[in-house]
Amino acid sequence: MKLVYWMYTGPAHVGILRVASSFKNVHAIMHAPLGDDYFNVMRSMLERERDFTPVTASIIDRYVLARGSKEKVFKNILRKDKEQRPDLIVLTPTCTSSILQEDLKNFVNRASLSARSDVILADVNHYRVNEFQAADRTLEQIVRYYLLKAREQGFLKNQSVTTVPSVNIIGIFTLGFHNQHDSRELKRLLEDLGIKINEIIPEGASVKNLINLPQAWFNIVPYREVGLMTASFLQKDFGMPYILTTPMGIIDTADFIRQVQKNVNKLAPFFLKKTFDFESYIDYQTKFVSHAAWFSQSADWQNLTGKKAVVFGDATHAASITKIMVREMGIHVSCAGTFCKHDSNWFKEQVQDFCDEIIITEDHAEVANTISRLEPSAIFGTQMERHIGKRLGIPCGVISSPVHIQNFPLGYRPFLGFEGTNQIADLVYNSFTLGMEDHLLDVFGGHENKKVLTKLLYKKTKFYWTVESQIELQKIPGFVRDKIKINTEKFARQKNVRTITVDIMYAAKKSFTNNLI
Amino acid sequence: MKTVESLIFECETGNYHTFCPISCVVWLYQKIEDSFFLVIGTKTCGYFLQNALGVMIFAEPRYAMAELQENDISAQSNDYEELRRLCIDIKKAINPSVIIWIGTCTTEIIKMDLEGIASKIEIDFGIPIIVARANGLDYAFTQGEDTVLAAMTQRCPEEESLNSQSDFDDNFKSNQPSLVLFGSVPSTVSSQLNLELKYQSISVSGWLPSQRYTELPYLKKGFYVCGINPFLSRTATALMRRRKCKLIGAPFPIGPDGTRAWIEKICLTFNKKPQGLEEKENKIWNELKNHLHLLQGKSVFFMGDNLLEISLARFLIRCGIIVYEIGIPYMDKRYQIAELSLLGHTCKKMCVPIPRIVEKPDNYNQIQRIRELQPDLVITGMAHANPLKARGINIKWSVEFIFVQIHGFVNVKDLLNLFTRCLHLNPSD
């Protein structure tokens, strides 16, 4: 057993559901007890989804414990098949169902005989993998299922690659950190380069189109957490090369484009009788579309040179942001870290030359201790680090999931590509200046004026609070207590009452809610 | 009795969305100030709690997960040793007056003997440990509180301790038999309800739960107990069967009609003539007139997820609303009998048909019915709220009823406000 107050990654089934519900017309059925379908709430709230999340539960209750859930799962699969006619139904085990050790595979085989849709069982061990690993695996499983099936049926035989350069983007999906914006930015970038987007999976893709995947010249995996398994499967079985560099920051974006060039030029002479050269494009974009390069040269930025920062997040974002800060912005990264323990070797290798220390942990307290020991001027981390920063009075820019609703912005905020460099520069700069402003305010007496004002306003009349009403007032949570007190006294003043009893408090409350209606 | 029989109850498949009952930790740890809640479960439970708690989690709450690892599941580690180790850590870090273990689906399935281990550890290092099995196999959402309170009834002292706080009923130390109220509400709400009863010369000798574990009310055979929430049937049963208390079966103090009926029933039990209740209720309805006028003839559909549905529907019907369907996870007809019959009477009084009551609803079927009926307002969980709204149907997020003060006369406007706001019926808009 492990004492846990907070987790950076969710349970495995969340990863499965994120992949399944990103595809179009794929339905996931969770084999789970009542209340485990919280995923639907998150998707509906965070992504502000307009459609019903295609996830239902086949409920495990006492009856199931006694009798087994065979009939129930079977019936629920066929019911969904009939009601919503999905292309694919993914039976999703949960940690509860995995200890029941029922032969879910067998249920799936049986159901797929009678269902019109394809039915598969997500093959994941709940006690060994986290959300990211499960998502990675499930995406690969679905792709493999459709491609091998198509190969068996002979559909892939006469398929060849497209005549114009094209790519698949693998790993854009629901509830991903700024994934929608990144996807748009990548599309724009590739369009600029004259490259066709063959398929983007899983977000918005149809499983029917998965057989088209091998038509692309190569694959792009923007985030290493999800998509790598699929890419290496496609490489092994279909000889498709892939690019794993995340185009985040000016240097890595340029590197990414050069790799694209290399891959394109393998086939371009054959199909198009020419080769591509993207150097002038990189040069133009770096100088004129991205303002980050210029911004970090400007006078304003000089103040930030050598400032200390701590970076923490998933492997992709934490590594990229660390490199950007050091190589492109001249900021001193005291510590870089990730919670992706399963990918720690890669992470260490990426950042070891760019920071003083490296932290690999899933324990937020360890991160908090590190931050308070290092006392950086700013933190770049997840929602948790934002709150650690709040407590320590250090500003924080959010650069990685887990995040809350404010990090699903409606406006266009990619982290990838050249527009991404602008966004990141803003984020970093704003975090630091906020800290500076705050510091200056402290030096010059802070925000005290406000308090003085309210004190003056409410000095005129004295009120006598009875013992009971004082006790009652103490019960009100601290952050609203002053407001309640002021409102009650305001009410008492109107009524010409000097002694405030509990009754007066309630009457005041009533009168104020009355105004609110 | 007759009206209860004329109500029609249906039961569907139970494929509905609700919160896991471990969510009771969210409000109970805030209510019981010296407690610590340890949820013994998996990452799934932890993920749910951390997301459902929202920002509260960053305020260093007095709750944590005992996350089961693979070796716990396969019985390679000793449950007793593991739990003991964690409880020692908690005692060192926080030193609570009580640790409440929340059993989950996983502990049920692997049949972990939580009660047995708890009693051993309790003796070992002298901190009370209460076990509540609030799992998704058996219960829905608010029923979690029910399991915790039911377990807590066993810990209420049998003798009044000398230093207990009973100053507010000192004035009333009459011959009235003791009355203990049960149900977790913010202390302002419990003070308000105490005060309402004080107006009727009835003193409340304690609340379950109390603000602190060390102040649990004392319970003796023959004490009267009364619930304030409709989901507390196990607690009521435990109080009656195990502590030999007498249950006052009343409607719940939600809405002015419910509050009046609740106080009247308590008055009746104590042979007091209700003072000025009718005037008080009428005055409130009068004050609400403008809003009620707007609500006339509007229709509401409860998808059901928190067991407050019957009381809320009864209040809305009294406001002049037509309720098409009351979905509810679980219906204890014995515990809710007074509330059900008040529902029947209210329907008759307002001349509206009695809504269908659907136990263990099926959300998919309900959405088909909502499509057909096109109600003015659907009260539902967040999973369906945005999609329904996108289809042009007004929604009210049902979880809010748990976190907004809705009990008693004082909070009626807040309660009504929740509905009028969603219907965009505010006169000030």
XYZ file of C-alpha atoms in Angstrom, chain A:
517
model
C 0.000 0.000 0.000
C 1.079 3.518 -0.732
C -0.118 6.684 0.966
C -1.125 8.987 -1.860
C -2.550 12.505 -1.735
C -2.277 13.414 -5.392
C -1.501 11.680 -8.674
C 0.086 13.101 -11.788
C -1.285 10.385 -14.052
C -4.676 8.751 -14.039
C -5.514 5.052 -13.962
C -5.083 2.900 -17.050
C -8.726 2.912 -18.103
C -8.681 6.698 -18.505
C -5.997 6.267 -21.146
C -8.079 3.648 -22.944
C -11.167 5.854 -22.846
C -9.271 8.886 -24.089
C -8.150 6.972 -27.166
C -11.519 5.314 -27.775
C -13.561 8.490 -27.437
C -11.181 10.436 -29.647
C -12.059 8.276 -32.637
C -15.257 9.006 -34.463
C -18.029 6.498 -33.919
C -16.181 4.283 -31.464
C -17.972 3.335 -28.277
C -16.294 2.223 -25.091
C -18.054 -0.007 -22.574
C -16.445 -0.004 -19.169
C -16.682 -3.086 -17.053
C -16.944 -1.120 -13.830
C -18.895 -0.467 -10.642
C -21.293 2.466 -10.322
C -19.527 5.818 -10.333
C -16.431 4.800 -12.302
C -17.684 6.661 -15.367
C -16.267 9.929 -14.043
C -14.382 10.199 -17.327
C -17.624 11.421 -18.912
C -17.773 14.315 -16.485
C -14.197 15.311 -17.172
C -14.624 15.223 -20.909
C -17.884 17.091 -20.772
C -16.511 19.734 -18.417
C -12.889 20.225 -19.444
C -13.319 19.885 -23.180
C -16.787 21.458 -22.923
C -17.978 18.688 -25.249
C -21.280 19.211 -26.967
C -21.822 15.548 -27.683
C -22.513 12.740 -25.278
C -19.255 11.028 -24.459
C -19.398 7.621 -26.159
C -18.648 5.750 -22.962
C -21.095 3.662 -20.974
C -20.602 1.278 -18.107
C -21.631 -2.295 -17.768
C -22.205 -2.035 -14.057
C -20.576 -4.477 -11.656
C -22.809 -4.876 -8.625
C -23.414 -7.554 -5.995
C -25.423 -9.579 -8.446
C -22.503 -9.646 -10.838
C -20.165 -10.678 -8.044
C -22.370 -13.651 -7.315
C -23.245 -14.678 -10.827
C -20.485 -13.383 -13.056
C -21.051 -10.664 -15.588
C -21.000 -12.722 -18.742
C -24.617 -12.227 -19.747
C -24.589 -8.611 -18.701
C -21.493 -7.623 -20.677
C -22.723 -9.572 -23.655
C -26.132 -7.900 -23.521
C -24.674 -4.445 -23.067
C -22.380 -4.852 -26.058
C -25.253 -5.959 -28.281
C -27.463 -3.208 -26.941
C -24.935 -0.473 -27.778
C -24.380 -2.125 -31.134
C -28.065 -1.743 -31.888
C -28.640 1.684 -30.315
C -25.689 3.584 -31.667
C -24.283 1.438 -34.454
C -20.648 2.235 -33.737
C -17.864 1.002 -36.016
C -16.005 -0.366 -33.051
C -16.827 -1.222 -29.456
C -13.915 -1.267 -27.024
C -14.566 -3.267 -23.909
C -12.618 -1.476 -21.209
C -11.578 -3.302 -18.076
C -11.083 -1.311 -14.869
C -9.026 -2.050 -11.790
C -12.112 -3.571 -10.184
C -12.902 -5.814 -13.096
C -9.319 -6.938 -13.504
C -9.299 -8.575 -10.077
C -12.503 -10.441 -10.855
C -10.486 -12.332 -13.441
C -13.425 -13.028 -15.654
C -12.656 -14.148 -19.157
C -13.558 -10.864 -20.822
C -11.735 -11.949 -23.952
C -14.190 -14.746 -24.347
C -17.191 -12.420 -23.928
C -15.743 -10.236 -26.635
C -15.282 -13.147 -29.000
C -18.833 -14.247 -28.445
C -20.274 -10.771 -28.806
C -18.343 -10.054 -31.978
C -20.076 -13.021 -33.624
C -23.480 -11.385 -33.163
C -22.620 -7.692 -33.307
C -22.414 -5.665 -36.484
C -19.650 -3.553 -35.032
C -16.139 -4.789 -34.411
C -15.547 -5.592 -30.767
C -12.182 -5.657 -29.039
C -10.960 -5.914 -25.485
C -8.441 -3.285 -24.418
C -5.490 -5.326 -23.328
C -4.038 -3.518 -20.328
C -2.830 -4.460 -16.854
C -4.287 -1.960 -14.436
C -1.758 -2.433 -11.728
C 1.276 -2.031 -13.953
C 0.633 0.816 -16.357
C -0.630 4.367 -16.048
C -2.909 6.503 -18.179
C -0.249 7.381 -20.782
C 1.082 3.876 -21.220
C -2.439 2.483 -21.531
C -3.343 5.091 -24.142
C -0.193 4.318 -26.082
C -0.921 0.615 -26.006
C -4.613 0.938 -26.882
C -3.918 3.156 -29.867
C -1.431 0.600 -31.132
C -3.886 -2.206 -30.478
C -6.633 -0.589 -32.517
C -4.313 0.288 -35.406
C -2.820 -3.201 -35.409
C -6.279 -4.796 -35.316
C -7.485 -2.960 -38.406
C -4.274 -3.212 -40.389
C -3.707 -6.901 -39.783
C -7.341 -7.617 -40.527
C -7.091 -5.695 -43.790
C -3.892 -7.492 -44.669
C -5.479 -10.855 -44.005
C -8.417 -9.942 -46.193
C -6.037 -8.820 -48.928
C -7.059 -5.139 -48.902
C -3.527 -3.883 -48.506
C -2.036 -5.790 -51.393
C -2.326 -3.215 -54.116
C -1.967 -0.227 -51.860
C 0.945 2.090 -52.548
C 2.126 5.361 -51.066
C 0.671 8.656 -52.233
C 2.301 10.344 -55.194
C 2.698 13.607 -53.295
C 4.595 13.700 -49.987
C 2.238 12.898 -47.113
C 2.348 12.139 -43.385
C 0.306 10.702 -40.577
C 0.184 12.575 -37.292
C -0.073 10.103 -34.448
C -1.097 10.926 -30.889
C -3.482 13.902 -30.990
C -6.341 13.119 -28.643
C -9.010 14.228 -26.252
C -8.073 15.821 -22.910
C -4.504 16.221 -24.168
C -2.652 19.382 -23.141
C -3.355 21.952 -25.909
C -3.621 19.046 -28.383
C -6.285 20.643 -30.572
C -4.242 23.803 -31.063
C -1.018 21.870 -31.612
C -2.731 19.772 -34.234
C -3.871 22.874 -36.122
C -0.401 24.384 -35.942
C 1.233 21.191 -37.205
C -1.194 21.002 -40.076
C -0.382 24.574 -41.020
C 3.328 23.940 -40.821
C 3.148 20.852 -43.000
C 0.873 22.568 -45.496
C 3.437 25.376 -45.746
C 6.032 22.749 -46.611
C 3.814 21.293 -49.297
C 3.129 18.080 -47.450
C -0.261 16.427 -47.432
C -1.776 15.214 -44.179
C -2.772 11.627 -44.782
C -4.427 10.780 -41.422
C -4.477 12.298 -37.966
C -5.144 9.687 -35.286
C -6.980 9.196 -33.062
C -8.696 12.605 -32.741
C -11.594 12.835 -35.157
C -10.437 9.838 -37.184
C -12.633 7.008 -38.328
C -11.389 3.478 -37.730
C -12.470 2.686 -41.276
C -9.685 4.952 -42.518
C -6.966 3.227 -40.550
C -6.177 1.018 -43.526
C -5.014 4.165 -45.317
C -2.215 4.719 -42.808
C 0.479 2.922 -44.876
C -0.164 5.277 -47.789
C 1.722 8.069 -46.045
C 5.446 8.547 -46.684
C 6.251 8.679 -43.003
C 4.780 9.282 -39.550
C 5.036 12.110 -37.052
C 4.768 11.504 -33.301
C 4.570 14.932 -31.655
C 4.422 13.675 -28.063
C 6.454 10.681 -27.042
C 3.967 9.585 -24.337
C 1.324 8.424 -26.780
C 1.884 7.235 -30.320
C 5.368 5.797 -30.135
C 4.153 2.194 -30.016
C 1.936 2.739 -33.030
C 4.765 4.385 -34.947
C 7.179 1.562 -34.235
C 4.568 -1.019 -35.200
C 4.091 0.768 -38.518
C 7.823 0.888 -38.992
C 8.322 -2.780 -38.272
C 5.382 -4.144 -40.226
C 5.074 -1.588 -43.007
C 8.533 -0.079 -43.236
C 7.313 3.419 -42.436
C 9.909 5.753 -40.919
C 8.820 8.138 -38.182
C 9.934 11.429 -36.624
C 9.951 11.585 -32.859
C 11.339 15.089 -32.414
C 8.808 17.399 -30.793
C 8.676 20.641 -32.791
C 8.585 22.798 -29.675
C 10.822 25.864 -29.517
C 12.772 27.447 -32.374
C 15.705 25.025 -32.382
C 13.664 21.838 -32.181
C 11.135 23.064 -34.711
C 13.980 23.706 -37.149
C 15.407 20.293 -36.370
C 11.983 18.761 -36.935
C 11.622 20.448 -40.318
C 15.069 19.240 -41.362
C 14.080 15.693 -40.501
C 10.909 16.123 -42.520
C 13.095 17.268 -45.402
C 15.310 14.229 -45.080
C 12.340 11.885 -45.091
C 10.627 13.627 -47.966
C 13.766 13.579 -50.067
C 13.952 9.793 -49.826
C 10.947 9.423 -52.128
C 10.582 12.818 -53.791
C 13.152 12.256 -56.566
C 11.321 9.064 -57.486
C 7.774 10.475 -57.538
C 8.285 14.149 -58.261
C 11.680 14.211 -59.916
C 12.918 16.862 -57.491
C 14.164 17.386 -53.948
C 12.936 19.748 -51.283
C 14.966 22.355 -49.456
C 13.286 23.954 -46.428
C 16.236 26.049 -45.177
C 14.926 29.355 -46.492
C 11.519 28.570 -44.975
C 13.086 27.897 -41.581
C 15.045 31.108 -41.826
C 12.019 33.210 -42.750
C 9.749 31.690 -40.094
C 12.356 32.019 -37.372
C 12.993 35.651 -38.142
C 9.551 36.934 -39.018
C 6.744 34.604 -37.974
C 8.176 33.626 -34.655
C 8.931 36.693 -32.575
C 10.537 34.609 -29.877
C 14.034 34.814 -31.304
C 13.907 38.602 -31.494
C 12.079 38.900 -28.179
C 14.829 37.074 -26.341
C 17.368 39.536 -27.784
C 15.363 42.604 -26.817
C 16.249 44.942 -23.982
C 13.329 43.876 -21.879
C 14.428 40.286 -21.847
C 17.874 41.111 -20.481
C 16.369 41.389 -17.031
C 15.487 37.713 -17.187
C 18.931 36.442 -18.122
C 20.278 34.104 -15.501
C 17.017 34.000 -13.502
C 16.369 30.687 -11.839
C 13.492 28.406 -12.823
C 12.250 24.918 -11.992
C 10.557 22.820 -14.688
C 8.316 19.810 -14.040
C 5.826 17.953 -16.210
C 5.374 15.032 -18.565
C 8.546 13.924 -20.346
C 7.814 15.661 -23.653
C 6.871 19.060 -22.301
C 9.322 19.227 -19.414
C 12.283 18.292 -21.629
C 11.310 20.674 -24.417
C 10.620 23.613 -22.116
C 13.906 23.051 -20.267
C 15.839 23.123 -23.523
C 13.973 26.213 -24.744
C 14.649 28.130 -21.538
C 18.331 27.357 -21.534
C 19.190 27.464 -25.232
C 16.778 30.114 -26.444
C 16.082 32.340 -23.479
C 19.160 32.323 -21.308
C 17.264 31.289 -18.199
C 18.970 29.189 -15.579
C 17.082 25.936 -14.959
C 17.944 24.821 -11.429
C 15.973 21.636 -11.682
C 14.117 19.791 -14.413
C 11.878 16.868 -13.651
C 9.178 14.541 -14.855
C 6.614 12.184 -13.412
C 6.975 9.823 -16.379
C 9.042 7.318 -14.447
C 8.735 4.749 -17.219
C 10.580 7.106 -19.557
C 13.185 8.414 -17.137
C 16.273 7.357 -19.123
C 15.220 9.303 -22.154
C 14.384 12.320 -20.028
C 17.714 12.310 -18.210
C 19.584 12.069 -21.463
C 17.636 15.025 -22.886
C 18.097 17.492 -20.055
C 21.285 16.482 -18.275
C 23.389 19.193 -19.865
C 20.802 21.888 -19.360
C 20.034 21.900 -15.651
C 21.697 21.603 -12.237
C 19.649 18.658 -11.064
C 17.089 16.188 -12.332
C 14.112 14.909 -10.400
C 12.080 11.854 -11.414
C 9.131 11.339 -9.086
C 5.393 10.834 -8.842
C 5.277 12.394 -5.391
C 4.170 16.026 -5.414
C 5.573 16.595 -1.925
C 9.050 15.816 -3.212
C 8.548 18.355 -5.981
C 7.304 20.916 -3.467
C 10.314 20.342 -1.230
C 12.689 20.717 -4.133
C 11.040 23.957 -5.189
C 11.111 25.445 -1.716
C 14.752 24.462 -1.301
C 15.821 25.974 -4.634
C 13.661 29.124 -4.347
C 13.399 29.755 -8.105
C 11.988 33.019 -9.499
C 9.417 31.056 -11.457
C 8.076 27.532 -11.844
C 6.936 25.857 -15.031
C 4.880 22.805 -14.221
C 1.435 21.270 -13.936
C -1.664 22.363 -12.055
C -0.048 20.983 -8.911
C 3.071 23.121 -9.261
C 0.829 26.129 -9.797
C -0.614 25.550 -6.359
C 2.777 24.834 -4.824
C 3.830 28.175 -6.301
C 0.802 29.893 -4.811
C 1.689 28.625 -1.368
C 5.317 29.657 -1.688
C 4.548 32.949 -3.416
C 6.360 31.937 -6.613
C 4.677 32.524 -9.991
C 4.016 29.487 -12.165
C 3.367 28.927 -15.839
C 1.459 25.740 -16.683
C 3.238 23.689 -19.353
C 1.900 20.165 -18.963
C -1.047 18.060 -17.871
C -2.596 17.352 -15.387
C -4.428 20.609 -15.846
C -7.719 22.188 -15.010
C -10.366 23.872 -17.112
C -8.468 27.152 -17.514
C -5.825 25.235 -19.455
C -8.329 24.253 -22.105
C -8.418 27.750 -23.580
C -10.907 28.710 -26.254
C -8.389 30.984 -27.951
C -5.636 29.661 -30.206
C -2.721 28.579 -27.967
C -0.467 25.985 -29.564
C 2.806 24.944 -27.939
C 4.201 23.460 -31.151
C 5.549 25.115 -34.283
C 6.426 28.753 -34.825
C 3.231 30.184 -33.352
C 3.944 27.929 -30.379
C 7.279 29.675 -29.813
C 5.396 32.968 -29.467
C 2.981 31.481 -26.962
C 5.775 29.982 -24.907
C 7.742 33.251 -24.915
C 4.656 35.088 -23.608
C 4.048 32.456 -20.967
C 7.628 32.540 -19.707
C 7.971 36.307 -19.823
C 4.639 36.957 -18.105
C 5.416 34.520 -15.325
C 8.657 36.313 -14.512
C 7.425 39.891 -14.750
C 4.491 39.058 -12.525
C 6.991 37.901 -9.964
C 8.990 41.108 -10.356
C 5.932 43.326 -10.009
C 4.897 41.499 -6.922
C 8.355 41.886 -5.506
C 8.394 45.617 -6.186
C 4.965 46.029 -4.621
C 6.244 44.330 -1.514
C 9.230 46.623 -1.381
C 7.019 49.694 -1.678
C 4.371 48.697 0.830
C 2.192 46.293 -1.117
C -1.540 46.364 -1.703
C -2.434 47.699 1.739
C -4.404 50.754 0.561
C -7.545 48.698 -0.016
C -7.813 47.584 3.596
C -7.412 51.131 4.856
C -10.252 52.197 2.623
C -12.760 49.648 3.895
C -11.803 50.382 7.456
C -12.565 54.069 6.934
C -15.888 53.344 5.303
C -17.238 51.226 8.079
C -15.922 53.124 11.066
C -18.953 55.349 11.566
C -21.324 53.151 13.533
C -20.386 50.774 16.274
C -22.227 47.477 16.541
C -22.504 45.156 19.435
C -22.196 41.516 18.433
C -23.700 39.120 20.970
C -21.632 36.148 22.049
C -23.824 33.742 20.077
C -23.637 35.779 16.926
C -19.867 36.078 17.284
C -19.645 32.310 17.531
C -21.908 32.021 14.519
C -19.687 34.432 12.612
C -16.630 32.378 13.448
C -18.281 29.366 11.814
C -18.367 31.115 8.466
C -15.352 30.220 6.320
C -12.601 32.820 6.636
C -12.570 34.009 3.064
C -16.169 35.263 3.135
C -16.402 36.119 6.832
C -15.511 39.798 6.402
C -18.042 40.202 3.646
C -20.781 38.596 5.725
C -19.867 40.837 8.646
C -19.994 43.969 6.535
C -23.285 42.946 4.947
C -24.846 42.134 8.291
C -23.830 45.489 9.724
C -25.103 47.219 6.614
C -28.428 45.469 7.116
C -28.467 46.380 10.814
C -27.762 49.997 9.951
C -30.739 50.052 7.595
C -32.940 48.592 10.309
C -31.525 50.904 12.940
C -30.348 48.046 15.077
C -27.179 48.263 17.150
C -27.073 44.816 18.696
C -26.430 42.018 16.268
C -28.007 38.733 17.263
C -28.090 35.467 15.394
C -31.608 36.312 14.227
C -30.381 39.535 12.699
C -27.664 37.600 10.910
C -30.136 35.245 9.318
C -32.499 38.046 8.461
C -29.583 39.849 6.835
C -28.676 36.747 4.886
C -32.260 36.409 3.747
C -32.484 40.010 2.655
C -29.277 39.799 0.675
C -30.195 36.590 -1.094
C -33.497 38.265 -1.834
C -31.679 40.965 -3.734
C -29.706 38.368 -5.568
C -32.708 36.592 -7.005
